[in-house]
Coordinates of C-alpha atoms in Angstrom, one line a residue:
X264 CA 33.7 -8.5 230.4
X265 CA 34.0 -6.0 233.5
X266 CA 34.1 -2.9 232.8
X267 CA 35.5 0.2 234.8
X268 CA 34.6 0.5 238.6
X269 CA 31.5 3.0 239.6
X270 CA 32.2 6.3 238.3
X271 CA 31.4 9.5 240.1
X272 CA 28.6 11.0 238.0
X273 CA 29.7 14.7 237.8
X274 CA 32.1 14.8 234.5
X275 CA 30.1 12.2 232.5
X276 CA 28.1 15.2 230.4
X277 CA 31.6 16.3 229.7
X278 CA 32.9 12.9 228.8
X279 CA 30.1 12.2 226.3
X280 CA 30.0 16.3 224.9
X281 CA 33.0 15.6 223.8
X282 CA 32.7 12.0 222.4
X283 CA 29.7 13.6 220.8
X284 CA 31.8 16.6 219.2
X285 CA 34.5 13.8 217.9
X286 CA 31.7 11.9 216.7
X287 CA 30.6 14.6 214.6
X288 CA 34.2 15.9 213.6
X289 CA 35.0 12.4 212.2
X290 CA 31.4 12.6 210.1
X291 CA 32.8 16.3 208.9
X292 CA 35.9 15.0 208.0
X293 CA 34.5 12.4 206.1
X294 CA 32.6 14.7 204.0
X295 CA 35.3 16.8 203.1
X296 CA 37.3 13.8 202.3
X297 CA 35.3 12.1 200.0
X298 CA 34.6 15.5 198.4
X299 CA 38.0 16.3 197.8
X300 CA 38.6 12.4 196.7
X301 CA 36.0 13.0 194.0
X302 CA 37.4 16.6 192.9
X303 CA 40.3 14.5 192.3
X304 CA 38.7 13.2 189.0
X305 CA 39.7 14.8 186.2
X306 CA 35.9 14.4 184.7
X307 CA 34.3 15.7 188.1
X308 CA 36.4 18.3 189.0
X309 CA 35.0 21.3 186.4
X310 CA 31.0 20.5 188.2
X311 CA 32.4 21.2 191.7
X312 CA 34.0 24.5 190.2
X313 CA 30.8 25.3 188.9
X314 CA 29.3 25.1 192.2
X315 CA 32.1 27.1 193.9
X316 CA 33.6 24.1 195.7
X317 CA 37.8 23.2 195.1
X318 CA 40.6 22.0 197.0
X319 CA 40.7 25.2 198.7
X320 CA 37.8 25.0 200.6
X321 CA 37.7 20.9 200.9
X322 CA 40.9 20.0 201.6
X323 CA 40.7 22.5 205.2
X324 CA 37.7 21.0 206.1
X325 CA 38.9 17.4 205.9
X326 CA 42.2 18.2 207.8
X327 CA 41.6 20.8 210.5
X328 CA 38.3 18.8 212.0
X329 CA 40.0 15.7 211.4
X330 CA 42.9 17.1 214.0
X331 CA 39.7 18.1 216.2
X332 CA 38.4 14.5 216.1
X333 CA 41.7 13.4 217.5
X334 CA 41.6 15.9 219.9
X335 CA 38.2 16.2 221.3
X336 CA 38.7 11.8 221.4
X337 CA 41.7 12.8 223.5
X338 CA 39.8 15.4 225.9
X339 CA 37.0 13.1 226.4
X340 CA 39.5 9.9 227.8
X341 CA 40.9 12.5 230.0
X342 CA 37.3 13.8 231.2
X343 CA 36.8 9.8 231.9
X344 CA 39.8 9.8 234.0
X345 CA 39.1 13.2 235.8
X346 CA 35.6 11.7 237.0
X347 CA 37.3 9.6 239.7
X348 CA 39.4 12.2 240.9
X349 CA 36.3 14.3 242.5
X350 CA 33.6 16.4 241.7
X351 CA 33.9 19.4 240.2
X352 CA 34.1 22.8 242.0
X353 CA 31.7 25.8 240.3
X354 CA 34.3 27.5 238.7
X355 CA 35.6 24.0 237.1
X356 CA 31.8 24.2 236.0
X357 CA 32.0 27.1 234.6
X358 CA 35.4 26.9 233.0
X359 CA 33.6 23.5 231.4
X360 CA 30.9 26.0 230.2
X361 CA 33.2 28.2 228.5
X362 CA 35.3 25.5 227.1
X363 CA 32.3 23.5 225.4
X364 CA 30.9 26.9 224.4
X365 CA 33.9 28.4 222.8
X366 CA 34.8 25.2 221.1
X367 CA 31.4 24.2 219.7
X368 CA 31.3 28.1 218.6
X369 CA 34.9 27.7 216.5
X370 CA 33.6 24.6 215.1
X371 CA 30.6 26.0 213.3
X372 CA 32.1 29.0 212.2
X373 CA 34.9 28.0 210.8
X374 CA 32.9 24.9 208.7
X375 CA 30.6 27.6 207.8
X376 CA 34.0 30.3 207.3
X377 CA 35.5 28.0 205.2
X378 CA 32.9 26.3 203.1
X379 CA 32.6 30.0 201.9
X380 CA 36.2 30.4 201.0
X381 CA 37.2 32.2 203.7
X382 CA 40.2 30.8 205.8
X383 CA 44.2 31.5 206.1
X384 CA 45.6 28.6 203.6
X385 CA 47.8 27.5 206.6
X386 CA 48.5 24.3 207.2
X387 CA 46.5 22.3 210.2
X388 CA 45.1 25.9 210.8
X389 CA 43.4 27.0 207.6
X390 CA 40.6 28.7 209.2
X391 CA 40.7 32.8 209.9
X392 CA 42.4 33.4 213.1
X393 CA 39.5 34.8 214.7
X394 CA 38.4 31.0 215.4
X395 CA 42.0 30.4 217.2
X396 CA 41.3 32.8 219.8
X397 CA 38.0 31.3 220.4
X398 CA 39.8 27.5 220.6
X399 CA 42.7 28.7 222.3
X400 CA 40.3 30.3 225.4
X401 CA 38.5 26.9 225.6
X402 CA 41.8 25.2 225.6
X403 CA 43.0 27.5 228.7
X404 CA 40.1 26.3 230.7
X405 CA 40.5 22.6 230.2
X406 CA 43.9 22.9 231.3
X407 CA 42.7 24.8 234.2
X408 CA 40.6 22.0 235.0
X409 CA 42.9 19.1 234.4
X410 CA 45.6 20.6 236.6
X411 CA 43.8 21.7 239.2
X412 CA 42.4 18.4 239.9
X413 CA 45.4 16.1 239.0
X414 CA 48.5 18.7 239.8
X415 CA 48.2 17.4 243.3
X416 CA 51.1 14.8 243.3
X417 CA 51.7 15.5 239.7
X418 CA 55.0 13.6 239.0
X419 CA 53.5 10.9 241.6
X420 CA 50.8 9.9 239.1
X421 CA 51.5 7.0 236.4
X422 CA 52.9 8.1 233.2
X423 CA 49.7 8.8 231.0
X424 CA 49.0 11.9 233.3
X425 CA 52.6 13.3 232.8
X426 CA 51.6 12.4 229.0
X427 CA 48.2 14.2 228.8
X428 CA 49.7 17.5 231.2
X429 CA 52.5 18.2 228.8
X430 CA 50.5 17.9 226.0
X431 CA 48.2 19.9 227.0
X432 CA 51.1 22.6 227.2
X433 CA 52.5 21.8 224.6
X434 CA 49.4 22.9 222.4
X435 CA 49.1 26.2 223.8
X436 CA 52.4 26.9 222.7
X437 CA 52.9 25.3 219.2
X438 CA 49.3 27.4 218.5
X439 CA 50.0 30.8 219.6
X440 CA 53.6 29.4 217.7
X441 CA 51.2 28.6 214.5
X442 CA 50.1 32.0 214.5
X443 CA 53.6 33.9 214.0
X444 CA 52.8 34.5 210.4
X445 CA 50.8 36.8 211.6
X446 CA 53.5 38.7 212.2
X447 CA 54.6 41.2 209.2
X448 CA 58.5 40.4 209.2
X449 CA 58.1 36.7 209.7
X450 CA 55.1 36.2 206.4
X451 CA 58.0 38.7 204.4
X452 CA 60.8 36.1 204.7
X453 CA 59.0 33.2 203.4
X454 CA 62.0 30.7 204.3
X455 CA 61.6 31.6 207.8
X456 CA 58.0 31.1 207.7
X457 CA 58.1 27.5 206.3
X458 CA 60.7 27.0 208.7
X459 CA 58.3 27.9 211.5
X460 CA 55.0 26.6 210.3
X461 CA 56.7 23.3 210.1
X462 CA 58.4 23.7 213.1
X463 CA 54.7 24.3 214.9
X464 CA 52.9 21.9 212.9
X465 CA 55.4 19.1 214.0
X466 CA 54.8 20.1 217.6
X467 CA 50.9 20.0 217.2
X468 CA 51.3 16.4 216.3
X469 CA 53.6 15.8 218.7
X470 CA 51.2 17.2 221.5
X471 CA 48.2 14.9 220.0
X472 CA 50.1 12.1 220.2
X473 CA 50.9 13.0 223.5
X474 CA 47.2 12.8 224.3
X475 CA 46.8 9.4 221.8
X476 CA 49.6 7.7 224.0
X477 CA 48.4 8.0 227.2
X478 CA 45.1 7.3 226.2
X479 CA 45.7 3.9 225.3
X480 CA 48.0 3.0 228.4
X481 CA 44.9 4.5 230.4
X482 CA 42.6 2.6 228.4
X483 CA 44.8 -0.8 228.8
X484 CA 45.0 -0.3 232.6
X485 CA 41.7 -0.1 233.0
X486 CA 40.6 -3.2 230.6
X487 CA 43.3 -5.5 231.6
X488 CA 42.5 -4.6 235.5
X489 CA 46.6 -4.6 235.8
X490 CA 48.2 -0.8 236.7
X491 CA 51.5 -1.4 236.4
X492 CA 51.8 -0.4 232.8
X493 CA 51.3 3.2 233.4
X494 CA 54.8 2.6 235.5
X495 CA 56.5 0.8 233.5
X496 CA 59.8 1.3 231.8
X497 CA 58.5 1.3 228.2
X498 CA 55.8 3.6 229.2
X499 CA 58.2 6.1 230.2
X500 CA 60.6 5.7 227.1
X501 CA 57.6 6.5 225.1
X502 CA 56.5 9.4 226.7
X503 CA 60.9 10.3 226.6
X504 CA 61.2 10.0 222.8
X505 CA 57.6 11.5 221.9
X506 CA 58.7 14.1 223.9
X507 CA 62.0 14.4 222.0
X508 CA 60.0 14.0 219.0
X509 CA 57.7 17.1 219.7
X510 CA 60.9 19.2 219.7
X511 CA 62.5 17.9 217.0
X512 CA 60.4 16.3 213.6
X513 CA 59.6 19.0 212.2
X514 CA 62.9 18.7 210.2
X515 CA 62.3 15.8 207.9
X516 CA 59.6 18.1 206.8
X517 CA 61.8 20.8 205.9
X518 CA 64.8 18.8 204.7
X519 CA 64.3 20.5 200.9
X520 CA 64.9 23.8 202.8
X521 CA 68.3 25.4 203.8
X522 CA 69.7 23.8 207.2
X523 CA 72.1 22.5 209.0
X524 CA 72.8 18.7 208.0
X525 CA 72.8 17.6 211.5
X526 CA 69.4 19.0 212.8
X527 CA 67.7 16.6 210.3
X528 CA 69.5 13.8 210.9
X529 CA 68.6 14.3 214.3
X530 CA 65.2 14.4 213.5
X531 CA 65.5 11.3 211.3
X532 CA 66.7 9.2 214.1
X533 CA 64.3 10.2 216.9
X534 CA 61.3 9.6 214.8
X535 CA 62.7 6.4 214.5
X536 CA 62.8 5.9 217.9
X537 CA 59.4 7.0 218.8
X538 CA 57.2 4.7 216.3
X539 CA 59.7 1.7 217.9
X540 CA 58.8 2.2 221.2
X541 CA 55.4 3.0 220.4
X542 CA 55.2 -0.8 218.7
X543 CA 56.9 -2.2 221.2
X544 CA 54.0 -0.6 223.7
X545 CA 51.6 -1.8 221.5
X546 CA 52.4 -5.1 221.8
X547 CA 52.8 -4.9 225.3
X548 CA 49.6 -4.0 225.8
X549 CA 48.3 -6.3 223.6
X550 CA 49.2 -9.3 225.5
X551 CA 47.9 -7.5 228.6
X552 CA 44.8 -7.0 226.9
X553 CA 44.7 -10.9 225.6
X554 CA 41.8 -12.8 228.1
X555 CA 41.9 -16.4 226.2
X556 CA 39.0 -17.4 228.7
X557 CA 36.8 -15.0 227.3
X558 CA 35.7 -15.7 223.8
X559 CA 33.5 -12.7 222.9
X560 CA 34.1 -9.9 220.9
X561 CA 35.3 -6.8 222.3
X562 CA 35.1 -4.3 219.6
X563 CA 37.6 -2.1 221.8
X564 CA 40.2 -4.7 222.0
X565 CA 39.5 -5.6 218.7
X566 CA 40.2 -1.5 217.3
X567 CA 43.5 -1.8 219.7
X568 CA 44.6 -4.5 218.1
X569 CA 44.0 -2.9 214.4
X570 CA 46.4 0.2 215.8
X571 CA 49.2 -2.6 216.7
X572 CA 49.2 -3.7 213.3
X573 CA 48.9 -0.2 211.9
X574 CA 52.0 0.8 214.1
X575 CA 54.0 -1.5 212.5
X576 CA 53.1 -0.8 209.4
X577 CA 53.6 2.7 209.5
X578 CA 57.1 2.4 211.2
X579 CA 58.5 0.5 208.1
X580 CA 56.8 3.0 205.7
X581 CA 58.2 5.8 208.0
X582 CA 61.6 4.7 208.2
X583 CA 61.6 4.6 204.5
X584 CA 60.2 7.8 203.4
X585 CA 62.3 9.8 206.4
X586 CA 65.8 8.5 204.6
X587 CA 66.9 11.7 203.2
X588 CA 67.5 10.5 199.4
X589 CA 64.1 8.8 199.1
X590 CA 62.7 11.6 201.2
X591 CA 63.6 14.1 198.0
X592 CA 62.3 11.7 195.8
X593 CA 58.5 11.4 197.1
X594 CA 58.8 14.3 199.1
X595 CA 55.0 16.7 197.7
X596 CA 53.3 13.7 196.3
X597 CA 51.0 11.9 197.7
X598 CA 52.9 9.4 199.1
X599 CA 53.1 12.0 202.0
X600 CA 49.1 12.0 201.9
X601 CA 49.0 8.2 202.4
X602 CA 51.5 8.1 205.2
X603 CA 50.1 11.1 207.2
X604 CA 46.6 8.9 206.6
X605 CA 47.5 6.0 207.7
X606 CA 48.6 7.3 210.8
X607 CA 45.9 9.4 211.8
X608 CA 42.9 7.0 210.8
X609 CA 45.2 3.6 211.5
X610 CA 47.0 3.8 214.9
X611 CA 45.0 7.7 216.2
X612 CA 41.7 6.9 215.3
X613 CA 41.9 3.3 215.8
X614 CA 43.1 3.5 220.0
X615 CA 40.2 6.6 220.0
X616 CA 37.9 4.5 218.8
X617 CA 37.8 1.8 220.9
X618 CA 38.2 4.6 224.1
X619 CA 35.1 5.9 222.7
X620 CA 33.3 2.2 222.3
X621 CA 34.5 1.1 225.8
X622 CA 33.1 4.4 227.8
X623 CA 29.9 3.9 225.9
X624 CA 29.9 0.5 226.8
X625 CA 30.2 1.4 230.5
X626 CA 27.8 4.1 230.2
X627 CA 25.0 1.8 229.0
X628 CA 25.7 -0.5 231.7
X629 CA 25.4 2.1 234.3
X630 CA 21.9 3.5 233.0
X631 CA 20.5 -0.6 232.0
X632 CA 22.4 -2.8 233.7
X633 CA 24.8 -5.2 233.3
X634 CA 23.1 -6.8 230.5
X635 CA 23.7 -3.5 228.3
X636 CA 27.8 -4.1 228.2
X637 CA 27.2 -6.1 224.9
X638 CA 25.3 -3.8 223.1
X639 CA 28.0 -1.9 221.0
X640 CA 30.5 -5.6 221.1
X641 CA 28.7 -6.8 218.1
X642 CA 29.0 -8.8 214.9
X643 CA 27.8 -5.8 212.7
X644 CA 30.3 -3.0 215.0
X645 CA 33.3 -6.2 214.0
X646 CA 32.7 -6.2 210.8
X647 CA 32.4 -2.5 209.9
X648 CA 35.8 -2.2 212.2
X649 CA 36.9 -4.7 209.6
X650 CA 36.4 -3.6 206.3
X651 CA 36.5 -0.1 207.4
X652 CA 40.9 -1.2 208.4
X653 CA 40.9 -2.8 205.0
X654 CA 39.1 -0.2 202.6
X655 CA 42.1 2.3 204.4
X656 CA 44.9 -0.2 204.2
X657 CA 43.8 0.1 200.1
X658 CA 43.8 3.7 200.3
X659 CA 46.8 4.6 202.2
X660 CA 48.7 1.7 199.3
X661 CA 47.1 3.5 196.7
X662 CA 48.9 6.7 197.1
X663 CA 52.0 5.1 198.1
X664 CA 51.9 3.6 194.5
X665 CA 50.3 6.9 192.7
X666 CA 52.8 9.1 194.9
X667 CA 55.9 7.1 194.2
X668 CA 55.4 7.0 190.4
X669 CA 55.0 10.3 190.4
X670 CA 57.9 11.2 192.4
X671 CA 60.5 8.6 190.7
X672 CA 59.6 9.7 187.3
X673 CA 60.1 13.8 188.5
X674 CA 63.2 12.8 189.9
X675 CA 64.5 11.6 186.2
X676 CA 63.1 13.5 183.6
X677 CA 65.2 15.6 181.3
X678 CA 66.5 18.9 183.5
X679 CA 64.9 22.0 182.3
X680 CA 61.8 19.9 180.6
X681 CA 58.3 20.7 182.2
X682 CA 57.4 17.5 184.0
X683 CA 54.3 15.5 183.0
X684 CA 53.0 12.9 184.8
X685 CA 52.7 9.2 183.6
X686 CA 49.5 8.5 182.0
X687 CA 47.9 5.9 183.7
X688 CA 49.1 8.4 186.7
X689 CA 46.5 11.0 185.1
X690 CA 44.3 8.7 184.2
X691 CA 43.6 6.8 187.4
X692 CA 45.0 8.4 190.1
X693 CA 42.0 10.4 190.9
X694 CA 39.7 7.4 190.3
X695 CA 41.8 5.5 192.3
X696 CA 41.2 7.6 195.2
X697 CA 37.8 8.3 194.9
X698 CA 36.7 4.5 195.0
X699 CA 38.9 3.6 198.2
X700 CA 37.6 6.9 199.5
X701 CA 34.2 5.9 199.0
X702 CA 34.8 2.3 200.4
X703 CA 36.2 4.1 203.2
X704 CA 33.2 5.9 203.5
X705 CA 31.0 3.3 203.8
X706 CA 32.6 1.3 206.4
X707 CA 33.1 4.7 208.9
X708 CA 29.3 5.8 208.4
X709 CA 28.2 1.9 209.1
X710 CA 30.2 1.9 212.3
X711 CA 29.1 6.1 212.9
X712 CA 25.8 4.6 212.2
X713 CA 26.4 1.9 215.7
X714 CA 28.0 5.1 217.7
X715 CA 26.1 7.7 217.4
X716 CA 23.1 6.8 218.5
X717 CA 24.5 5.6 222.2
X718 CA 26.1 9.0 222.5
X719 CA 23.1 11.0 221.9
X720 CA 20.5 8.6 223.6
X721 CA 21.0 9.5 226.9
X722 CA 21.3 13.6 227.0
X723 CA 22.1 14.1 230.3
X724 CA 24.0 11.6 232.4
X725 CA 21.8 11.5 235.4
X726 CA 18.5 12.1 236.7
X727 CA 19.9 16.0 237.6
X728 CA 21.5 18.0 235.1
X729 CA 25.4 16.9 235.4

């Protein structure tokens, strides 16, 4: 195994700060997942009221630092890539400073905001808006920093850097777009503010898998030693339709509201067409990935090819749910929860994952030789990759099964009767979740358990403070 060429030292601190801060978002999220999968027991739920814990506090926690794990696992493959385009100037120092500082500052306060009951009930943003000014200042400087360093020869540049710039862009303005409930005449109206926190939620996703995309062509590049998949023609269609996409999928969130008939079918079709391509890269990249010669395990190739299988499953369960009639049917249940899951912790996490295990990887070998290359490609790392995809896969076809049940008997019960779920539904459904959750669980804190340590043993990333 080779890993990347010799690295210029000055980014590394940022590279591993922010592998750090995903680290400990996905140990957050974690928490307020399994929390919220055990509130989910009909028996349980009345002790965490007692204590002043309920969905309203949990379920924010688990979903806005799970979006920061994606994202800070996105910042730090770009920091990686920024390393070999120069050293930093001292106001892209400083900007670092400010962007590490605000961000780390937004992080505690709104776990600590929230975990109080304090937050906005939004969706993706559920924290007080006093946090997104902090977030989005951070996010100004890291742009500042990314462009000024790799705008020269901008649309020269392989595809991944077109992905990562416009997504980068793209967040600034689906945020300050997230935050238009804010104003009076928009909250009134609240068909127009559906309509637009959809509309801005879509495009946050859109703008981390912006970030996702191009991290794993960067990341295949560099493994398979071959650059000419960041120029390739399915590279580009990918970053076309997820750019398409950004605009447009909001709208088979929002076909249950008042529209016109062909914006969602739009929708429906282009979301199609990005989870295609996106297989199709996958694959693609899998083969280039493929070394037959070498017969150990590489725990990054092996969390690639997890998101290749993900991608395909997700793309049939996708296609499904997004058909208008079925979309009605399931549409609030947690057949929602399972797809939305399965994509962020199958194909996001999974390509972040092994990003994160390779650049650890090549950190070790810089600081202890070559020798240290192997020390995070091991049986125990496999294995908790492992059961860690299959505890999920259980998870994620859990609620498929609960959320469909649910959402077929709705749809036929007697109009003008209240609806009452089926009984095993209420019976097991909570209990259900809360032992996949907690097999979940135990498989991410085994393998948090093999990358945490690596990312804090070395503080500083040379001999001089980076």
């Amino acid at each position: 195994m080779k890993p990347f060429a010799a690295v210029h030292p000055a980014h590394q601190f940022a590279v591993l700060t922010f592998i750090r801060g995903g680290l400990i978002a996905i140990a957050i999220t974690l928490v307020g997942g399994i929390l919220a999968a055990f509130y989910s027991v009909p028996s349980l739920a009345p002790w965490f009221q007692q204590i002043g814990l309920d969905l309203r506090q949990l379920r924010p926690i688990h979903t806005v630092f799970a979006s920061a794990w994606v994202f800070l696992g996105g910042v730090a493959v770009v920091y990686r890539f920024l390393q070999d385009e120069g050293p930093p100037t001292p106001g892209d120092r400083w900007r670092l400073r400010v962007q590490v500082l605000t961000w780390a500052a937004a992080g505690l306060g709104i776990l600590l905001t929230l975990g109080l009951g304090i937050g906005s009930g939004r969706e993706y943003v559920g924290f007080h808006p006093f946090f997104s000014l902090l977030i989005l200042a951070g996010w100004i400087c890291y742009a500042w920093n990314f462009f000024r360093l790799a705008g020269k020869r901008f649309w020269e540049r392989p595809v991944y850097v077109t992905m990562w710039g416009v997504g980068m862009l793209f967040f600034i303005v689906t945020f300050v777009e997230q935050h238009m409930w804010l104003v009076p005449g928009i909250f009134g109206d609240p068909v127009q503010d559906m309509r637009i926190q959809w509309k801005a939620t879509g495009t946050l996703v859109g703008s981390f898998n912006l970030f996702v995309y191009g991290s794993v062509i960067y990341l295949g590049e560099r493994i398979s030693g071959d650059p000419a998949y960041g120029r390739s023609t399915t590279a580009y269609m990918l970053f076309g339709v997820g750019l398409l996409n950004s605009f447009t999928n909001f709208a088979h969130h929002t076909y249950h509201l008042p529209g016109r008939e062909s914006v969602k079918w739009i929708a429906f079709v282009v979301s199609m067409m990005e989870i295609i391509v996106l297989a199709r890269a996958m694959f693609d990249l899998w083969r280039a990935l493929r070394t037959p010669s070498d017969p150990a395990f590489c725990a990054a190739r092996g969390s690639f090819a997890a998101a290749k299988w993900w991608t395909c499953g997700i793309l049939f369960g996708a296609i499904l749910i997004s058909v208008p009639p079925l979309n009605a049917v399931i549409h609030g249940t947690y057949v929602v929860t399972g797809h939305a899951m399965g994509a962020m912790i199958g194909i996001d996490t999974m390509i972040l994952l092994g990003a994160v295990i390779w650049i650890l990887s090549e950190h070790f070998q810089a600081r202890e030789g070559e020798d240290a290359w192997d020390k995070l490609h091991t049986p125990a790392v496999r294995w908790s990759l492992i059961g860690l995809n299959v505890s999920v896969a259980g998870l994620v076809l859990w609620l498929h099964v609960v959320g469909t049940a649910v959402g077929v008997t709705r749809a036929v019960h007697a109009p003008g009767e209240t609806y009452v779920p089926p009984d095993w539904v209420s019976a097991w459904s909570g209990v259900g979740f809360a032992v996949f959750g907690t097999l979940s669980l135990v498989f991410f804190g085994w393998l948090l358990a093999q990358l945490l340590p690596p990312a804090f043993r070395y503080w500083w990333v040379t001999e001089e403070r980076a």
